[in-house]
Every structure is written in C-alpha cells, then in structure tokens.
mmCIF file of C-alpha atoms and ligand atoms in Angstrom:
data_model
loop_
_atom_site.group_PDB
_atom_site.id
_atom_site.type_symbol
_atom_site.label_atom_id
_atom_site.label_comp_id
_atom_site.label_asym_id
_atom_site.label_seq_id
_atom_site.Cartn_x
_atom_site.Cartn_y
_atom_site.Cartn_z
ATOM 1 C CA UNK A 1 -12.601 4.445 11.241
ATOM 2 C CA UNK A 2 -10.865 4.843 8.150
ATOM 3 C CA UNK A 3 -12.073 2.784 4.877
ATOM 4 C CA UNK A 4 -7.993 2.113 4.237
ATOM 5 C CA UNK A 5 -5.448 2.339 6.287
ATOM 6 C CA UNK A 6 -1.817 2.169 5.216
ATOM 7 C CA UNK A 7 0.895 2.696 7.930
ATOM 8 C CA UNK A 8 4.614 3.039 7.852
ATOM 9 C CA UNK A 9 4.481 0.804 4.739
ATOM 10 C CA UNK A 10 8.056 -0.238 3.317
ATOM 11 C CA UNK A 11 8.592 -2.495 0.181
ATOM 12 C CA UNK A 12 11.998 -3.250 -1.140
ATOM 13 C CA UNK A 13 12.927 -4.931 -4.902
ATOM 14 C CA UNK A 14 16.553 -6.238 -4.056
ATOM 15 C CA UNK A 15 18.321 -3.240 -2.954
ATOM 16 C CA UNK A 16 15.273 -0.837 -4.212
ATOM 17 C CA UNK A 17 13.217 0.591 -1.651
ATOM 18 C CA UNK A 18 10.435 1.701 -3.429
ATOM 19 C CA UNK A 19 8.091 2.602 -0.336
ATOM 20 C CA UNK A 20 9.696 3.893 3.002
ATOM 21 C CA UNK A 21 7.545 4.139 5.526
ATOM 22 C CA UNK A 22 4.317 5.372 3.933
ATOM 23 C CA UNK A 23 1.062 6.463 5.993
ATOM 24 C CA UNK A 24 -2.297 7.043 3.761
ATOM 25 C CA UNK A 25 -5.674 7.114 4.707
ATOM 26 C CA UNK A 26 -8.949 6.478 2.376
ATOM 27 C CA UNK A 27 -12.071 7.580 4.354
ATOM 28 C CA UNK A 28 -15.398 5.933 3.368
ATOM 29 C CA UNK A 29 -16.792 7.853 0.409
ATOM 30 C CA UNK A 30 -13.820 9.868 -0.689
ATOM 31 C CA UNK A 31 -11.717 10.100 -3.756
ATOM 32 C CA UNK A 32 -7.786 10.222 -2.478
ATOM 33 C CA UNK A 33 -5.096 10.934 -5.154
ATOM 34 C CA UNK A 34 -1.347 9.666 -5.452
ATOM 35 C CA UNK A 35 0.777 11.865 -7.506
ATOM 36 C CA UNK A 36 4.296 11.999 -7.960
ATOM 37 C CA UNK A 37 6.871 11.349 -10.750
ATOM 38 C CA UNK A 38 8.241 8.211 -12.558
ATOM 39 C CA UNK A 39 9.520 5.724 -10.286
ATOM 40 C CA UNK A 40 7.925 7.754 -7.319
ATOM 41 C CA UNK A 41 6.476 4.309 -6.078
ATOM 42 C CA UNK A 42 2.759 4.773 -7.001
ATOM 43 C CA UNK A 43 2.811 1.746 -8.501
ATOM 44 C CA UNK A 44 4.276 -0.200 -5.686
ATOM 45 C CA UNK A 45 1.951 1.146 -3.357
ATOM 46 C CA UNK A 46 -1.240 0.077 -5.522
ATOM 47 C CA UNK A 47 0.007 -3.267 -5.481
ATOM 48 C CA UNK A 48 1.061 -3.538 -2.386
ATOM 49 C CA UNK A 49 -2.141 -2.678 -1.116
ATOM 50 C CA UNK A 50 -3.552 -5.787 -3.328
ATOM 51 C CA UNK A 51 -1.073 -7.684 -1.647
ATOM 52 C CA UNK A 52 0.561 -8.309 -4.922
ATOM 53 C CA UNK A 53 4.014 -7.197 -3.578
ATOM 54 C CA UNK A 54 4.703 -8.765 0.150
ATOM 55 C CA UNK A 55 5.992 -5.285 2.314
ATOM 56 C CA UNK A 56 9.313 -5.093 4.379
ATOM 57 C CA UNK A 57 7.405 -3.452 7.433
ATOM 58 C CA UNK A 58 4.153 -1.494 8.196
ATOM 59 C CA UNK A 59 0.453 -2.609 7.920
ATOM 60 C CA UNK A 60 -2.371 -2.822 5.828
ATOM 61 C CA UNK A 61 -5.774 -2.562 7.354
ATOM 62 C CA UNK A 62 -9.556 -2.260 5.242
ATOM 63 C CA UNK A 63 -12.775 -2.220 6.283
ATOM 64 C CA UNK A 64 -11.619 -2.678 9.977
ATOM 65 C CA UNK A 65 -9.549 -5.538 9.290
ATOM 66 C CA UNK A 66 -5.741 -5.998 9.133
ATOM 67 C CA UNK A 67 -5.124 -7.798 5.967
ATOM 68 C CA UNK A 68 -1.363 -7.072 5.854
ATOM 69 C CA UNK A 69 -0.689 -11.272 5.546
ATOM 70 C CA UNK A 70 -3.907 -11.788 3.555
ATOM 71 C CA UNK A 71 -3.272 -12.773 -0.229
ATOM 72 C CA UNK A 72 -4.774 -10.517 -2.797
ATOM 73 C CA UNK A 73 -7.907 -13.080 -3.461
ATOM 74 C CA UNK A 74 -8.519 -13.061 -0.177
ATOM 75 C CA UNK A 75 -8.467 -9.018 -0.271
ATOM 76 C CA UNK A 76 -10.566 -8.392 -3.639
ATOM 77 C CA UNK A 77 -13.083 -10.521 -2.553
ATOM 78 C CA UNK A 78 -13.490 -8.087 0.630
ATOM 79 C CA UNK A 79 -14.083 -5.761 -2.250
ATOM 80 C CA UNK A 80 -10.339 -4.101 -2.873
ATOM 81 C CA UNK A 81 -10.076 -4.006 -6.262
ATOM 82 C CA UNK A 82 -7.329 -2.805 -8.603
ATOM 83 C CA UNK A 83 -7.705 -1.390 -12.100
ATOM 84 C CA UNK A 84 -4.002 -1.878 -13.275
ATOM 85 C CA UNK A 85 -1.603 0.365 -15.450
ATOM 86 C CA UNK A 86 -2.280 0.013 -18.825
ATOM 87 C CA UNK A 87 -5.687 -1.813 -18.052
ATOM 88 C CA UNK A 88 -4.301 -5.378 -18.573
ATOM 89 C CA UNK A 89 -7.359 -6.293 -21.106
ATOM 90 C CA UNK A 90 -6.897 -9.893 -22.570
ATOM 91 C CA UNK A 91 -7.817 -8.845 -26.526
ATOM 92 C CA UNK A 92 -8.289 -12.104 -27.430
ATOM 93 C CA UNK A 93 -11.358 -12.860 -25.607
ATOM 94 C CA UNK A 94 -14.578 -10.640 -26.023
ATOM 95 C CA UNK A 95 -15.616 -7.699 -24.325
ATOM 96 C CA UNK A 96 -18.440 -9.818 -22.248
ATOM 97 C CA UNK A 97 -16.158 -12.568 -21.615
ATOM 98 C CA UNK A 98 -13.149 -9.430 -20.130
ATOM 99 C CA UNK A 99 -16.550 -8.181 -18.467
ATOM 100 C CA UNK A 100 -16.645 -11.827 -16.803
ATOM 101 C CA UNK A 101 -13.547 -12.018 -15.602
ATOM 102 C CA UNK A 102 -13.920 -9.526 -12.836
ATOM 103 C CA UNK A 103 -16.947 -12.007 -11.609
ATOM 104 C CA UNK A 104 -14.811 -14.591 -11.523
ATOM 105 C CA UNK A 105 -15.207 -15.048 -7.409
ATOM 106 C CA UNK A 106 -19.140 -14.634 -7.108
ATOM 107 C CA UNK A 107 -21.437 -17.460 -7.065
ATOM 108 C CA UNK A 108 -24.533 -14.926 -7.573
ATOM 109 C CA UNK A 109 -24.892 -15.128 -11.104
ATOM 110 C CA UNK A 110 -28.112 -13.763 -11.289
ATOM 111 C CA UNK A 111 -27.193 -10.536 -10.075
ATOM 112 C CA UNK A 112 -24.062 -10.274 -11.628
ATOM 113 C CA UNK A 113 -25.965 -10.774 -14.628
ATOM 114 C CA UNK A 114 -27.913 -7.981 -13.147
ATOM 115 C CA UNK A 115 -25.063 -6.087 -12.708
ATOM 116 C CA UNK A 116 -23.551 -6.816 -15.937
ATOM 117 C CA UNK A 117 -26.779 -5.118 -17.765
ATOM 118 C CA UNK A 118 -26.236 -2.123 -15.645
ATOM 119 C CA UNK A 119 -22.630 -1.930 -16.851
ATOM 120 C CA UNK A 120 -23.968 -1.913 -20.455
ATOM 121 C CA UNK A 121 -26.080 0.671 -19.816
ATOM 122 C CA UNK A 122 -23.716 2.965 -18.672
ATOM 123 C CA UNK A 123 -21.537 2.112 -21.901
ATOM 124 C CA UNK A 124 -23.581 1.928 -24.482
ATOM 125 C CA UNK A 125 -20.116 1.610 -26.581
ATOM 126 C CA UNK A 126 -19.505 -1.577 -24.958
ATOM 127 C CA UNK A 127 -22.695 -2.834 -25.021
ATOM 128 C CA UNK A 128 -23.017 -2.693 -28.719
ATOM 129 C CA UNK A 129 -19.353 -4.502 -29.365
ATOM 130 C CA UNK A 130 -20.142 -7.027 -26.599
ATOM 131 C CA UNK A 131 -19.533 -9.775 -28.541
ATOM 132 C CA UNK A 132 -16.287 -8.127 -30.628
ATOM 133 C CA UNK A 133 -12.464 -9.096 -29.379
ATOM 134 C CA UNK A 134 -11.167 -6.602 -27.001
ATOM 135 C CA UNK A 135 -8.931 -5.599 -29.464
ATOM 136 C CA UNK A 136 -11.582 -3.648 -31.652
ATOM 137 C CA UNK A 137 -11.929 -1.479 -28.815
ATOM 138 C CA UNK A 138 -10.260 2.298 -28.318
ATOM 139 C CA UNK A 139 -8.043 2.701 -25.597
ATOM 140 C CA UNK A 140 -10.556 4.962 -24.507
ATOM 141 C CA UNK A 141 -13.136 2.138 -24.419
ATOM 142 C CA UNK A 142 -10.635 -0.492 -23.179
ATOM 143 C CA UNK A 143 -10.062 1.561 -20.165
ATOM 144 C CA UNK A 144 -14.096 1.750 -19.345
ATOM 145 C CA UNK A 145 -13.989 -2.167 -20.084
ATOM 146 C CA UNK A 146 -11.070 -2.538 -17.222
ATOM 147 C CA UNK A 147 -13.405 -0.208 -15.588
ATOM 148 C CA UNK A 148 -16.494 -2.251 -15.672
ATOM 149 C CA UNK A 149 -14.524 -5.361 -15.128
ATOM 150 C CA UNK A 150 -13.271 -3.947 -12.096
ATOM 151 C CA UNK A 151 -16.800 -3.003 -10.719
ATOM 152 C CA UNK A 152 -18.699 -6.888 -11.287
ATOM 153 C CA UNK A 153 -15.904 -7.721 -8.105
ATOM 154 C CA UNK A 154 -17.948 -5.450 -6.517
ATOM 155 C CA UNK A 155 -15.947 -3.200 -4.780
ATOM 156 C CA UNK A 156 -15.760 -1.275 -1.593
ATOM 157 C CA UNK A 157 -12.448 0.392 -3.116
ATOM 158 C CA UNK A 158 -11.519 0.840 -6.572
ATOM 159 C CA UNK A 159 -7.941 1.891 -6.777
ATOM 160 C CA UNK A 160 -6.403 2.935 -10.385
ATOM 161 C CA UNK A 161 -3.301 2.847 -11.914
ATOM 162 C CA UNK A 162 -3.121 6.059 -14.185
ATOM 163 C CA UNK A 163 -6.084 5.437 -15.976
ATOM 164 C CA UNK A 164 -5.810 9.015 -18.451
ATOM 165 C CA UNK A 165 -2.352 7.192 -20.117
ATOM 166 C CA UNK A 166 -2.259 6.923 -23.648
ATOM 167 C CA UNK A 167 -6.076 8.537 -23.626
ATOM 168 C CA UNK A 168 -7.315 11.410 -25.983
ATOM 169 C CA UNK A 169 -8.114 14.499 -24.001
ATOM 170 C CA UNK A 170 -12.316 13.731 -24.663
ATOM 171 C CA UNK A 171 -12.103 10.356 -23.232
ATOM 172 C CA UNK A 172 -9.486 12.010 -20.736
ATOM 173 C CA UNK A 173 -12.802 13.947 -19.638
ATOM 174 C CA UNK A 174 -15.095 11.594 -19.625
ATOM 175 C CA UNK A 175 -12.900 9.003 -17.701
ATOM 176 C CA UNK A 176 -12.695 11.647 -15.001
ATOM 177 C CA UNK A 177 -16.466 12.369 -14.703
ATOM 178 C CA UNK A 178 -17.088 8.210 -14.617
ATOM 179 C CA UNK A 179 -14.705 8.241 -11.458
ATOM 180 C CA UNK A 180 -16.765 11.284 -10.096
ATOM 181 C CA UNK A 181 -19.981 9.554 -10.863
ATOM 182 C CA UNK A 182 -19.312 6.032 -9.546
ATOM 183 C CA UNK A 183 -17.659 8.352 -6.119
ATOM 184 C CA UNK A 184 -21.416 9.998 -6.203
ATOM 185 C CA UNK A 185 -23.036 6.380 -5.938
ATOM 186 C CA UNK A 186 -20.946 5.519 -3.016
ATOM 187 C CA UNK A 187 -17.963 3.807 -4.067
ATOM 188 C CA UNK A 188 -14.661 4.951 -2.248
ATOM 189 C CA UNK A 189 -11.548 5.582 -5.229
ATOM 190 C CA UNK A 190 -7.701 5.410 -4.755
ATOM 191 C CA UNK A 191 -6.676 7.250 -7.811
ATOM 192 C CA UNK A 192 -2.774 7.244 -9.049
ATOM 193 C CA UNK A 193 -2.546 9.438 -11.577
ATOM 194 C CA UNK A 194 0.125 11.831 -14.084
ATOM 195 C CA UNK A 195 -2.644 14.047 -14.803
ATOM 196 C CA UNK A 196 -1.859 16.231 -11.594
ATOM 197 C CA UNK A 197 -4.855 19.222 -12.320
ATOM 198 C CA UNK A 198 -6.958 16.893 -13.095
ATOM 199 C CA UNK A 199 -6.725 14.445 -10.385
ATOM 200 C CA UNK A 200 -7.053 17.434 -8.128
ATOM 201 C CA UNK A 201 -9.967 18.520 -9.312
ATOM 202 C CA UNK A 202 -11.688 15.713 -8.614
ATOM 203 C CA UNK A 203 -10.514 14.422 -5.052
ATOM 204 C CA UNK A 204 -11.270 15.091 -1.814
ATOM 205 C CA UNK A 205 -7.084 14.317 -0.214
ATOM 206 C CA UNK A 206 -4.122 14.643 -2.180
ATOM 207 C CA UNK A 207 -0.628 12.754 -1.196
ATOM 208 C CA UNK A 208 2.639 13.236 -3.138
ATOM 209 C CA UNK A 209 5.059 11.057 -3.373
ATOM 210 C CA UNK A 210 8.905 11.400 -3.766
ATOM 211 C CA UNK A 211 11.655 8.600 -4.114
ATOM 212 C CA UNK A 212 9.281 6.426 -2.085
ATOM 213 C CA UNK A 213 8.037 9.089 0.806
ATOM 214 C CA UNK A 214 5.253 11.153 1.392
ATOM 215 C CA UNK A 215 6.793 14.749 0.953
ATOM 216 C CA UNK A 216 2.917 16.440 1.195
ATOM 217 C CA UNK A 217 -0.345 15.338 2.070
ATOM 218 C CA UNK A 218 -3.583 17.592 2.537
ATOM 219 C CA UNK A 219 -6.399 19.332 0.842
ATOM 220 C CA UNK A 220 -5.893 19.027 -3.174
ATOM 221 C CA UNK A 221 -7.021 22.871 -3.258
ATOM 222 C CA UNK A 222 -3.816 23.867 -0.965
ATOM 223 C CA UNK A 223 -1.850 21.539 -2.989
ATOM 224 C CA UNK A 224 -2.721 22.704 -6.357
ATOM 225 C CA UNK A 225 -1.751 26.246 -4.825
ATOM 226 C CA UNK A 226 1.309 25.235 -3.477
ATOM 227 C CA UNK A 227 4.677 26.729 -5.632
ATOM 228 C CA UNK A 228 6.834 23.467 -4.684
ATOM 229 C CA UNK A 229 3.973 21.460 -6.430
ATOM 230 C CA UNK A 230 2.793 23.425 -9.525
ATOM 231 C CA UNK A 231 6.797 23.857 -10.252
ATOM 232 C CA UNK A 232 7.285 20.166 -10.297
ATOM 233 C CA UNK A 233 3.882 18.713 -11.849
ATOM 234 C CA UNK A 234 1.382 21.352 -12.716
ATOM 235 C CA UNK A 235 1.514 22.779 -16.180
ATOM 236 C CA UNK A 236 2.375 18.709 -17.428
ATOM 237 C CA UNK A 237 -1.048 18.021 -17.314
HETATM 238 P P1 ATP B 301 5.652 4.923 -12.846
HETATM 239 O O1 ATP B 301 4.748 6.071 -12.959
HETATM 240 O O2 ATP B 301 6.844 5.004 -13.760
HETATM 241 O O3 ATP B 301 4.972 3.580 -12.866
HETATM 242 P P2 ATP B 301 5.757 4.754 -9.978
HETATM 243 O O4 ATP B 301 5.674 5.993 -9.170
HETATM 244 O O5 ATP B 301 4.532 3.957 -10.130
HETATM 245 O O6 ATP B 301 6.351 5.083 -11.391
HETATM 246 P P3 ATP B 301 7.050 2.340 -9.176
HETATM 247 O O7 ATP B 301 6.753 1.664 -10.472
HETATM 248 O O8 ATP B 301 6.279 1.932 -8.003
HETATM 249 O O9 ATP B 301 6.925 3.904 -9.337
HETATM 250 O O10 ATP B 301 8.620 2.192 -8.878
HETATM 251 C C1 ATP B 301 9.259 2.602 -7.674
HETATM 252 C C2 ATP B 301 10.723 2.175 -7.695
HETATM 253 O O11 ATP B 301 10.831 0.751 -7.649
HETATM 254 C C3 ATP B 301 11.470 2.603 -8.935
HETATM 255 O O12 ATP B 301 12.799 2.910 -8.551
HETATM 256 C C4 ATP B 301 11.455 1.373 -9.819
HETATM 257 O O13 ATP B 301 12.555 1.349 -10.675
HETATM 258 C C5 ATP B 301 11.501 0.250 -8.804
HETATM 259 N N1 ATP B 301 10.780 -0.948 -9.238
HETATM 260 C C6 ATP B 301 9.461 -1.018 -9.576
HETATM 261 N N2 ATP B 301 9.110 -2.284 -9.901
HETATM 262 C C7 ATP B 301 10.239 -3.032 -9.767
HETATM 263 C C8 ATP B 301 10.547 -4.411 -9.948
HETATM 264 N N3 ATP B 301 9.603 -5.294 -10.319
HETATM 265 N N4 ATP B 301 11.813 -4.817 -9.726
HETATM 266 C C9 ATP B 301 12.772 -3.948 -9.355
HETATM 267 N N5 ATP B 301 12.555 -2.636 -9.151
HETATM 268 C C10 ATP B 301 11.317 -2.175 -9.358
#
C-alpha cells in the first residue's frame, strides 16, 4: 500500500482548472519529484493534498486512510506536512518561537523539547541565533528554519514547495543533501521543485506536469534522458 495516494484529482479556481485528473503515488520511504513549468499546477497539487484547496473530483488517501473530506489539521496531525513556497517564516517572532509553531498540535512537550534540541544540532546556525528575529536569518537559513518547523509536526510526509528559490547555489547543495539525509532516516518527501537536475538526482519517481496533467511519470534516470524533457527544463537548472 502506497504511503500517498492521489487519484484522478481535479481542482478548479473559477473557470481555472489547475489539476485535471491527476494520479501520483508516494511509496513509504521514497523521495517523488513534481516538475513542470509556471502555472503547471504544482502548487495546487501541494495544497490540495493539505486539504488547503477543496478538489472538484478524485481522492486523497494517506497512510491507508481516505482523507479527501478531512481538513488540513486533521491531515498534518496524521503527519502530512507542508513546507510552503517561499517558506512562510513569521520574522517577527524568533527563530525558537517559528521552531514552536510547527508543535503547535502536540501535547508531548517533553519530547518535542527533545526534538527541538535535535533540530539544533543539526543547525548549528540556528541554534546559535535561537533567540534572534527570523529576519536576521539568510534565506538559506530561513528555509532550514521552515524546515525544522516542519519536522517538530512530526511527519510521515514532508512535501515542499520549491525549496532551492531565491537560494545561493552552496545552500542550493546543502538543502538538497538535508532532504537526502532526513529520506535516509526514514521520512517519505514530496518534492516540487524548478531545479529539474537536481531534483532528479535525488529522487527515487519523477512526474511532470503540464497545464494541469501528468504528461510523464517514471524513473528520474529515464526522465533526465528523455529529449522532450531536457529540451523543456534541463539546462535551466
Ligand atoms: P508556480 O511554479 O508558478 O507556482 P505551479 O505549477 O505551482 O506554478 P499553480 O500555482 O498551482 O502552478 O497554478 C496552476 C494554475 O492555477 C495557474 O493557471 C494559475 O494561474 C492558477 N491559479 C493558482 N492559484 C490560483 C488562485 N488562487 N486563484 C486563481 N487561479 C489560480
């Protein structure tokens, strides 16, 4: 049984269809990449799959449930979590209070506490600014504290919204080897991305979207090599 499973999915804005009847599958453990172009309907299917946009037909099921009619709290806190376009950090508050906000849900606040020391750990860059506004953070660093909010709702699923944008090509790299590293520790990634090579690279199923359809699905190897593929996207990134 599949971790995700998306089928036939439509979603309409007015007289937009954004999604028309799309099938995608995340198997426990995998990285699965979502390219296409602007206005493809990556976005739409992200938060669709959060439940943030209500869909026209087709189903949503995760973990073995059918949560197509289930509101996105109800969702995250089965652990399907989105890390948004343009990371959506509030730069107001501090880095440990952003941090906070993605345990908003759990009672356990031991472990999230736990958790939360773990997180530092791994960002030693956030760890030292923890009591800074978000807004004396990189965009590199912003994007690992959306990251690391994202992983205190403990999540079976992380899906992100083109996390490279607006990144320098180092923290391009390391953002990529984070997503490997948390996929090595077990966690299961839907990855939307503009970076086409490198979102390859790194996943184990591919899908391409076009005006709202899948146009190709497979194995990111016979993707990459495929001439109606590197003429539209490969080469951008
Ligand atoms: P991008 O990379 O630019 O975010 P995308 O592949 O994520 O593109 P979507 O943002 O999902 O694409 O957009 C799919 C289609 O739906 C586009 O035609 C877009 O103009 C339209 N659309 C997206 N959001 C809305 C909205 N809130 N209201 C009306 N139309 C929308």
């Amino acid at each position: 049984m599949a971790l995700l499973e998306v089928s036939g999915l439509e979603v309409a804005y007015g007289r937009v269809n954004a999604l028309r009847g799309v099938d995608l599958r995340v198997e426990e453990g995998q990285i699965v990449t979502v390219l296409g172009a602007n206005g493809a309907g990556k976005s739409t299917l992200l938060r669709a799959i959060l439940g943030a946009v209500p869909p026209k037909a087709g189903g949503i099921a995760f973990a073995g449930r059918d949560v197509t009619r289930e509101p996105p709290h109800a969702r995250i806190g089965g652990g399907l979590v989105l890390v948004p376009e343009g990371r959506r950090i509030l730069i107001s508050l501090s880095v440990e209070e952003n941090l906070l906000l993605g345990a908003h849900m759990r009672a356990d606040t031991q472990k999230v506490r736990t958790e939360m020391d773990a997180i530092y750990d791994r960002f030693p860059n956030l760890a030292e600014r923890r009591h800074m506004l978000a807004s004396c953070l990189s965009g590199g660093e912003q994007q690992m504290l959306a990251i690391g909010r994202a992983m205190l709702a403990k999540p079976r699923l992380m899906m992100l919204d083109e996390p490279s944008l607006g990144l320098s090509p180092l923290f391009v790299s390391k953002l990529f080897d984070l997503i490997r590293e948390l996929n090595r520790d077990g966690l299961s990634v839907l990855l939307v991305e503009q970076n086409t090579g490198k979102a390859l690279a790194c996943a184990h199923h591919a899908t391409v979207l076009e005006l709202g359809r899948v146009v190709m699905a497979g194995d990111p190897a016979t993707l990459a090599a495929d001439p109606r593929l590197q003429e539209a996207y490969l080469g951008e990134g």
